[in-house]
Coordinates of C-alpha atoms in Angstrom, one line a residue:
Chain A
M247 CA 53.1 96.9 77.6
S248 CA 53.0 95.3 81.0
C249 CA 53.9 97.4 84.0
N250 CA 56.2 94.6 85.2
T251 CA 54.4 93.6 88.3
S252 CA 54.4 90.1 86.9
V253 CA 57.4 87.8 87.1
T254 CA 58.7 85.6 84.4
R255 CA 60.2 82.4 85.6
L256 CA 62.7 80.3 83.7
C257 CA 62.7 76.5 84.5
V258 CA 66.5 76.2 84.8
S259 CA 66.3 72.4 85.1
S260 CA 65.0 72.3 81.5
V261 CA 68.4 73.3 80.2
N262 CA 69.8 69.9 80.8
E263 CA 67.0 68.1 78.9
A264 CA 67.2 70.6 76.0
Q265 CA 68.5 69.3 72.7
R266 CA 71.1 71.3 70.7
A267 CA 69.3 72.6 67.6
P268 CA 70.4 74.5 64.5
V269 CA 69.2 78.1 64.5
H270 CA 68.7 80.4 61.6
L271 CA 68.2 84.2 61.8
T272 CA 66.5 85.3 58.7
P273 CA 66.3 88.8 57.3
C274 CA 62.5 88.6 57.1
E275 CA 59.7 88.1 59.4
I276 CA 57.6 85.0 58.8
E277 CA 54.1 85.1 60.3
H278 CA 54.3 81.5 61.5
N279 CA 54.7 80.1 64.9
G280 CA 55.2 76.4 64.9
P281 CA 57.1 73.6 63.2
A282 CA 58.6 74.0 59.7
Q283 CA 60.2 71.7 57.3
V284 CA 63.6 73.4 57.5
S285 CA 65.8 70.4 56.7
Q286 CA 63.6 69.4 53.7
Y287 CA 63.4 72.8 52.0
F288 CA 66.1 75.0 53.5
T289 CA 69.1 72.9 54.6
A290 CA 68.7 70.6 51.6
T291 CA 69.1 73.5 49.1
T292 CA 71.7 75.5 51.0
K293 CA 75.0 75.8 49.2
N294 CA 78.4 76.2 50.9
R295 CA 81.2 78.1 49.4
K296 CA 84.1 78.6 51.8
Q297 CA 82.7 80.6 54.7
E298 CA 79.7 81.8 52.9
Q299 CA 76.4 80.0 52.4
T300 CA 73.7 80.8 49.9
V301 CA 70.1 79.7 49.7
S302 CA 66.9 81.1 48.5
F303 CA 63.8 81.6 50.5
R304 CA 60.4 82.5 48.8
G305 CA 62.4 83.2 45.6
R306 CA 64.8 85.6 47.2
C307 CA 68.5 85.1 47.5
L308 CA 69.9 84.9 51.0
R309 CA 73.6 84.9 51.9
G310 CA 74.7 83.8 55.3
Q311 CA 77.4 82.6 57.6
E312 CA 77.7 80.8 60.9
L313 CA 78.2 82.9 64.0
S314 CA 79.3 81.5 67.3
C315 CA 77.8 82.6 70.6
P316 CA 80.2 84.7 72.6
Q317 CA 82.6 82.7 74.8
G318 CA 81.0 81.5 77.9
Y319 CA 77.5 82.0 76.6
T320 CA 74.9 79.5 75.5
G321 CA 71.9 80.5 73.3
L322 CA 68.5 79.4 74.6
V323 CA 65.3 78.9 72.7
L324 CA 62.5 79.6 75.1
K325 CA 59.0 78.3 75.0
E326 CA 56.2 79.5 77.2
I327 CA 54.4 76.7 78.9
N328 CA 51.0 78.2 79.7
K329 CA 50.2 81.5 78.2
P330 CA 48.7 83.7 80.9
G331 CA 45.4 85.3 80.2
S332 CA 46.5 88.8 81.3
D333 CA 49.8 90.6 81.6
Q334 CA 49.5 90.8 85.3
E335 CA 49.9 87.0 85.8
D336 CA 53.3 85.4 86.3
R337 CA 54.7 83.6 83.3
T338 CA 56.8 80.5 83.1
V339 CA 59.1 79.6 80.2
K340 CA 61.2 76.6 79.6
V341 CA 64.2 76.0 77.5
S342 CA 63.1 74.1 74.4
S343 CA 66.6 73.9 72.8
V344 CA 70.0 75.3 73.2
F345 CA 72.6 76.5 70.6
D346 CA 76.2 77.7 70.7
K347 CA 76.2 78.9 67.1
L348 CA 73.6 80.2 64.7
T349 CA 73.5 80.9 61.0
Y350 CA 72.4 84.4 60.2
W351 CA 71.2 85.4 56.7
N352 CA 71.3 88.7 54.8
L353 CA 69.1 89.5 51.9
E354 CA 71.5 89.4 48.9
T355 CA 74.3 91.1 50.8
P356 CA 77.4 89.0 51.5
P357 CA 77.9 88.5 55.3
N358 CA 80.5 90.9 56.7
S359 CA 81.9 92.1 59.9
D360 CA 79.6 95.2 59.9
D361 CA 76.5 93.1 60.2
T362 CA 74.5 94.1 63.3
V363 CA 74.3 90.7 64.8
V364 CA 78.0 90.1 64.3
M365 CA 78.8 93.5 66.1
A366 CA 76.3 92.7 68.8
M367 CA 78.5 89.8 69.9
D368 CA 81.1 92.4 70.9
W369 CA 79.1 93.4 73.9
P370 CA 79.7 90.5 76.4
E371 CA 83.5 91.1 76.3
L372 CA 83.1 94.8 76.7
A373 CA 80.6 94.4 79.5
E374 CA 83.0 92.1 81.3
A375 CA 85.7 94.8 81.0
I376 CA 83.4 97.5 82.3
H377 CA 81.4 95.7 84.9
G378 CA 83.6 92.7 85.8
P379 CA 85.5 92.5 89.1
V380 CA 88.9 94.4 89.1
E381 CA 91.8 92.1 89.7
D382 CA 95.3 93.2 90.3
Chain B
M30 CA 72.5 66.9 24.3
D31 CA 74.1 66.2 27.7
L32 CA 72.1 67.9 30.4
S33 CA 74.1 66.5 33.3
S34 CA 76.0 69.7 34.1
F35 CA 72.7 71.6 34.6
E36 CA 71.2 68.7 36.5
A37 CA 74.1 68.7 38.9
D38 CA 73.0 72.1 40.1
N39 CA 69.6 73.1 38.7
S40 CA 69.4 76.1 40.9
S41 CA 71.8 78.1 38.7
S42 CA 72.1 79.2 35.2
C43 CA 74.0 76.9 32.9
R44 CA 75.4 77.0 29.3
L45 CA 75.5 73.9 27.1
A46 CA 77.0 73.9 23.7
S47 CA 77.8 71.7 20.7
H48 CA 81.2 71.4 19.2
I49 CA 81.9 74.4 16.9
P50 CA 82.0 73.2 13.3
E51 CA 85.3 74.1 11.7
V52 CA 83.6 75.5 8.7
C53 CA 81.9 78.1 10.9
R54 CA 85.3 79.6 11.8
T55 CA 86.2 80.1 8.2
E56 CA 83.0 81.0 6.4
D57 CA 80.5 83.8 6.9
C58 CA 77.7 82.5 9.1
C59 CA 74.1 83.2 10.0
L60 CA 72.8 82.7 13.5
G61 CA 69.3 82.3 15.0
I62 CA 68.1 83.0 18.5
D63 CA 64.9 81.8 20.2
E64 CA 63.7 80.9 23.6
A65 CA 61.5 78.2 25.2
G66 CA 59.5 78.3 28.4
R67 CA 59.0 82.1 28.8
G68 CA 55.4 81.8 30.1
P69 CA 55.3 78.8 32.4
V70 CA 55.3 79.1 36.2
L71 CA 57.3 75.9 36.4
G72 CA 60.8 75.0 35.3
P73 CA 63.6 76.9 33.5
M74 CA 63.5 79.2 30.5
V75 CA 65.9 78.1 27.9
Y76 CA 67.6 80.4 25.4
G77 CA 69.0 78.8 22.2
I78 CA 71.2 79.8 19.4
C79 CA 71.9 77.8 16.2
F80 CA 74.4 78.8 13.5
C81 CA 75.7 77.6 10.2
P82 CA 77.5 79.0 7.2
V83 CA 75.3 81.4 5.0
S84 CA 76.1 79.0 2.1
K85 CA 74.4 76.2 4.0
K86 CA 71.1 77.9 4.5
E87 CA 69.4 75.8 1.9
D88 CA 70.7 72.6 3.4
L89 CA 69.2 73.7 6.7
K90 CA 65.9 74.4 5.1
D91 CA 66.0 70.9 3.6
L92 CA 66.0 69.4 7.1
K93 CA 62.5 70.8 7.3
V94 CA 62.9 72.5 10.6
A95 CA 59.8 74.5 11.6
D96 CA 58.6 76.6 14.5
S97 CA 59.0 74.3 17.5
K98 CA 55.5 75.2 18.7
T99 CA 53.9 73.7 15.6
L100 CA 55.7 70.4 16.2
T101 CA 55.0 67.5 18.5
E102 CA 57.5 66.5 21.1
T103 CA 58.5 63.5 19.0
E104 CA 59.0 65.6 15.9
R105 CA 61.1 68.0 17.8
E106 CA 63.3 65.2 19.2
N107 CA 63.7 63.8 15.6
L108 CA 64.6 67.2 14.2
F109 CA 67.1 67.8 17.0
Q110 CA 68.6 64.4 16.0
K111 CA 68.9 65.6 12.4
L112 CA 70.6 68.9 13.6
D113 CA 73.0 66.9 15.6
E114 CA 73.8 64.7 12.7
A115 CA 74.6 67.8 10.6
K116 CA 77.3 68.8 13.1
S117 CA 79.8 69.2 10.4
Y118 CA 78.2 72.6 9.5
I119 CA 75.6 73.3 12.2
G120 CA 76.4 74.4 15.8
W121 CA 74.2 75.3 18.7
A122 CA 74.5 76.6 22.2
L123 CA 72.0 77.0 25.0
Q124 CA 71.6 79.0 28.2
I125 CA 69.4 77.4 30.7
L126 CA 68.0 79.9 33.2
S127 CA 66.8 77.9 36.2
P128 CA 63.5 78.9 37.8
N129 CA 65.5 79.9 40.9
T130 CA 67.6 82.3 38.7
I131 CA 64.4 83.7 37.3
S132 CA 62.8 84.1 40.8
T133 CA 65.8 85.6 42.5
S134 CA 66.5 88.0 39.6
M135 CA 63.0 89.3 39.3
L136 CA 62.6 89.6 43.1
Q137 CA 66.0 91.2 43.6
R138 CA 66.2 94.4 45.7
T139 CA 67.0 96.2 42.5
K140 CA 64.5 94.5 40.2
Y141 CA 65.9 92.7 37.1
N142 CA 63.0 92.1 34.9
L143 CA 62.4 89.2 32.5
N144 CA 63.0 91.3 29.4
A145 CA 66.3 92.6 30.6
L146 CA 67.3 89.0 31.7
S147 CA 66.2 87.7 28.2
H148 CA 68.2 90.4 26.3
D149 CA 71.3 89.9 28.4
T150 CA 71.1 86.1 27.9
A151 CA 70.7 86.4 24.1
I152 CA 73.6 88.9 24.0
G153 CA 75.7 86.5 26.1
L154 CA 75.1 83.7 23.6
V155 CA 76.0 85.8 20.6
Q156 CA 79.1 86.9 22.3
Y157 CA 79.9 83.2 23.1
A158 CA 79.6 82.4 19.3
L159 CA 81.9 85.3 18.5
D160 CA 84.4 84.3 21.2
S161 CA 84.4 80.8 19.8
G162 CA 85.5 82.2 16.4
V163 CA 82.2 81.8 14.5
Q164 CA 82.3 84.3 11.6
L165 CA 79.0 85.9 12.2
K166 CA 77.5 88.1 9.5
E167 CA 73.7 87.7 10.0
V168 CA 71.8 87.3 13.2
F169 CA 68.0 86.6 13.3
V170 CA 66.1 87.0 16.6
D171 CA 62.6 86.1 17.7
T172 CA 61.1 88.7 20.0
V173 CA 58.1 89.2 22.2
G174 CA 58.9 92.9 23.0
P175 CA 59.1 95.8 20.6
A176 CA 61.3 94.5 17.8
E177 CA 62.8 97.8 16.5
K178 CA 64.4 98.9 19.8
Y179 CA 65.8 95.5 20.4
E180 CA 67.2 95.4 16.8
E181 CA 68.8 98.7 17.3
K182 CA 70.3 97.6 20.6
L183 CA 71.8 94.5 19.1
S184 CA 73.1 96.2 16.0
Q185 CA 74.9 98.7 18.2
L186 CA 76.4 96.0 20.4
F187 CA 77.6 93.9 17.4
P188 CA 78.8 96.3 14.7
G189 CA 79.4 94.6 11.4
I190 CA 76.6 92.1 11.9
E191 CA 73.3 92.4 10.2
V192 CA 70.7 92.0 12.9
T193 CA 67.1 91.2 12.1
V194 CA 64.6 91.1 15.0
R195 CA 61.1 89.9 14.1
P196 CA 58.1 88.7 16.0
K197 CA 57.4 85.0 15.0
A198 CA 60.9 84.8 13.5
D199 CA 60.8 81.1 14.4
S200 CA 58.4 80.5 11.6
L201 CA 60.2 82.9 9.1
F202 CA 63.8 81.9 9.3
P203 CA 64.9 78.2 9.4
V204 CA 68.0 79.1 11.5
V205 CA 65.6 80.5 14.2
S206 CA 63.4 77.5 13.9
A207 CA 66.5 75.3 14.5
A208 CA 67.4 77.4 17.6
S209 CA 63.8 77.1 18.9
I210 CA 63.9 73.3 18.5
C211 CA 67.2 73.1 20.5
A212 CA 65.8 75.3 23.2
K213 CA 62.4 73.5 23.4
V214 CA 64.0 70.0 23.4
A215 CA 66.2 71.0 26.4
R216 CA 63.4 72.6 28.3
D217 CA 61.1 69.6 27.8
R218 CA 63.8 67.2 28.9
V219 CA 64.7 69.2 32.0
V220 CA 61.1 69.6 33.1
K221 CA 60.2 66.0 32.5
D222 CA 63.1 64.8 34.6
W223 CA 63.4 67.6 37.1
K224 CA 65.6 66.6 40.1
F225 CA 64.1 68.2 43.2
A226 CA 66.9 69.6 45.4
E227 CA 64.4 69.6 48.2
D228 CA 63.9 66.5 50.3
L229 CA 60.3 65.8 49.2
G230 CA 60.4 62.1 48.7
E231 CA 58.4 60.9 45.7
V232 CA 57.1 63.9 43.8
D233 CA 54.1 63.7 41.5
T234 CA 55.4 64.7 38.1
D235 CA 51.9 65.2 36.6
Y236 CA 52.4 69.0 36.5
G237 CA 51.0 69.5 33.1
S238 CA 52.4 72.1 30.7
G239 CA 53.6 74.4 33.5
Y240 CA 51.4 77.2 32.1
P241 CA 49.5 79.0 34.8
N242 CA 46.1 78.3 33.1
D243 CA 46.6 74.6 32.8
P244 CA 44.4 72.9 35.4
K245 CA 47.0 70.2 36.1
T246 CA 49.6 72.9 36.8
K247 CA 47.2 74.6 39.1
A248 CA 46.4 71.4 41.0
W249 CA 50.0 70.7 41.3
L250 CA 50.8 74.1 42.7
L251 CA 48.1 73.6 45.3
K252 CA 49.3 70.2 46.3
Y253 CA 52.9 71.2 46.7
M254 CA 52.6 74.3 48.7
D255 CA 54.4 74.5 52.0
P256 CA 53.0 77.0 54.5
V257 CA 56.4 78.3 55.4
F258 CA 58.7 77.8 52.4
G259 CA 56.1 78.2 49.7
Y260 CA 57.4 76.0 46.9
P261 CA 60.3 74.0 45.8
Q262 CA 62.8 75.8 43.5
F263 CA 61.1 74.3 40.5
V264 CA 58.5 77.0 40.8
R265 CA 59.0 80.6 39.7
F266 CA 58.1 82.6 42.8
S267 CA 58.0 85.8 40.8
W268 CA 55.0 84.6 38.8
S269 CA 51.7 86.1 40.0
T270 CA 50.1 82.7 39.9
A271 CA 52.5 81.5 42.6
Q272 CA 52.4 84.7 44.6
T273 CA 48.6 84.8 44.6
L274 CA 48.4 81.2 45.9
M275 CA 51.0 82.0 48.6
D276 CA 49.2 85.2 49.6
S277 CA 46.0 83.2 50.3
K278 CA 47.4 79.9 51.6
A279 CA 50.9 80.4 53.0
A280 CA 52.3 82.3 55.9
T281 CA 52.8 86.0 55.2
V282 CA 56.5 87.0 55.0
H283 CA 57.7 90.6 55.6
W284 CA 61.0 91.9 54.1
D285 CA 62.6 95.1 55.0
D286 CA 62.3 96.3 51.5
D287 CA 58.6 95.7 51.2
D288 CA 57.1 98.9 50.1
E289 CA 53.4 98.5 50.9
E290 CA 53.8 98.5 54.6
T291 CA 53.9 101.8 56.6
G292 CA 56.4 102.3 59.3
E293 CA 53.6 102.4 61.9
K294 CA 52.3 99.0 60.8
A295 CA 55.8 97.5 60.9
A296 CA 56.3 98.9 64.4
Q297 CA 53.0 97.4 65.6
R298 CA 54.1 94.0 64.2
Q299 CA 57.4 94.3 65.9
N300 CA 55.6 94.4 69.2
N301 CA 54.6 90.8 68.6
R302 CA 58.2 90.1 69.5
S303 CA 59.8 88.3 66.6
M304 CA 63.2 86.8 67.0
L305 CA 64.5 90.0 65.3
S306 CA 63.0 92.3 67.9
Y307 CA 65.5 91.2 70.4
F308 CA 68.1 93.0 68.3
S309 CA 65.8 95.9 67.4
A310 CA 66.3 99.4 68.9
S311 CA 62.7 100.4 68.2
A312 CA 60.8 97.4 69.7
G313 CA 58.9 98.1 72.8
G314 CA 60.2 101.6 73.2
K315 CA 58.3 102.4 76.3
D316 CA 61.0 101.3 78.7
H317 CA 63.4 103.9 77.3
N318 CA 64.2 106.6 79.7
P319 CA 63.4 109.7 77.6
T320 CA 65.9 111.8 79.4
R321 CA 68.8 109.4 78.7
K322 CA 69.6 108.5 75.2
T323 CA 71.0 105.1 74.4
H324 CA 74.6 105.1 73.4
R325 CA 75.3 104.7 69.7
F326 CA 77.3 101.5 70.6
F327 CA 74.0 99.8 71.4
T328 CA 71.7 101.3 68.8
E329 CA 74.2 100.3 66.0
R330 CA 74.1 96.8 67.3
R331 CA 70.4 96.9 68.0
L332 CA 71.0 95.9 71.6
K333 CA 68.6 96.9 74.3
S334 CA 67.8 95.8 77.8
L335 CA 64.8 93.6 78.2
N336 CA 62.8 93.5 81.3
T337 CA 60.0 91.4 79.9
L338 CA 59.8 88.7 77.4

């Protein structure tokens, strides 16, 4: 772990150039960093039934649903421009795409309100209540 | 045989059936069960039943049905035609188990193996015949597993029906041969004309027999591997042939129910900061203040503060 003497900079201007992109949160970790044929393999075989979506990935059944980012928030996909050689150097990331909703997938379990990522979206509202300015 | 309902969604399991002959509702009937496409790594497995009145057994024999494996494709198509022409006393039904159904069943969290899937499918088809009013008295089944246990299981499930389970039943009983022909004809047609749900453009259909040891099948599996997604749904992901190829040539995928990985290894990997690690309570770990425990609200949601990317 770095001892945090380095600074990570975000190129804010890149937000405006960033395209809106579909984002999927999968219940597995894929050891792959790079482009993938998502629309050809994944989107093309996804089935929609009411709120719930089903698809299979690597022969396993996934069930998912769309989830919006909390009000007032935008999701960012960040990409590091030049990977530094050591963890002491400053880092620069730019926004490669933005999203205001994502599809998250469970392995076989139907999506429900107890799913971690759904519950995680409670925080911004609660944070606002706790930390926000007090008005009267 | 109209396969359009399966082809409309070839990722699911689908039942196709002939009209039920009126005579099968009034006379004692015999029924044969067989399957096609158990071994191949490509395409569906098809279960078939065929039934006719016991009094018509000789007529069925006269159609010269034989074990589908000893026949050429043309001979099978011709025999199926004959069975279809005898629809006044012969009925059939098929259950097409898509390769995706096979993969997702066998790779389920609580594993559902191929034998269990096969038995349940066969039982479902017998039940279908009974529910349709067929007066079943004799059932003949071809088996690959231990015959006696299966016979006992079926006899218990269907009291009053004489169940005979035999290896190679498809060459012993014409009604089983007839079932095997129906199943094999359906499997061949589906495989030959597979509609890829994936957007792959023109797909080379020279995939051979679909058996793992067929060089054409092997070459096809190599050609159509995607590093991320592995294969189209036409392939049975649960077959070791497919898994071995993916292990060596495609990206490794980790699931939370993988059992070969130790917790320590998983934790190490998490430090590589996957998308998921942003929601993970255990990732990083060093920046936790040991004297202050994170509130359950955050751990339940796998939320943590990040001070580095």
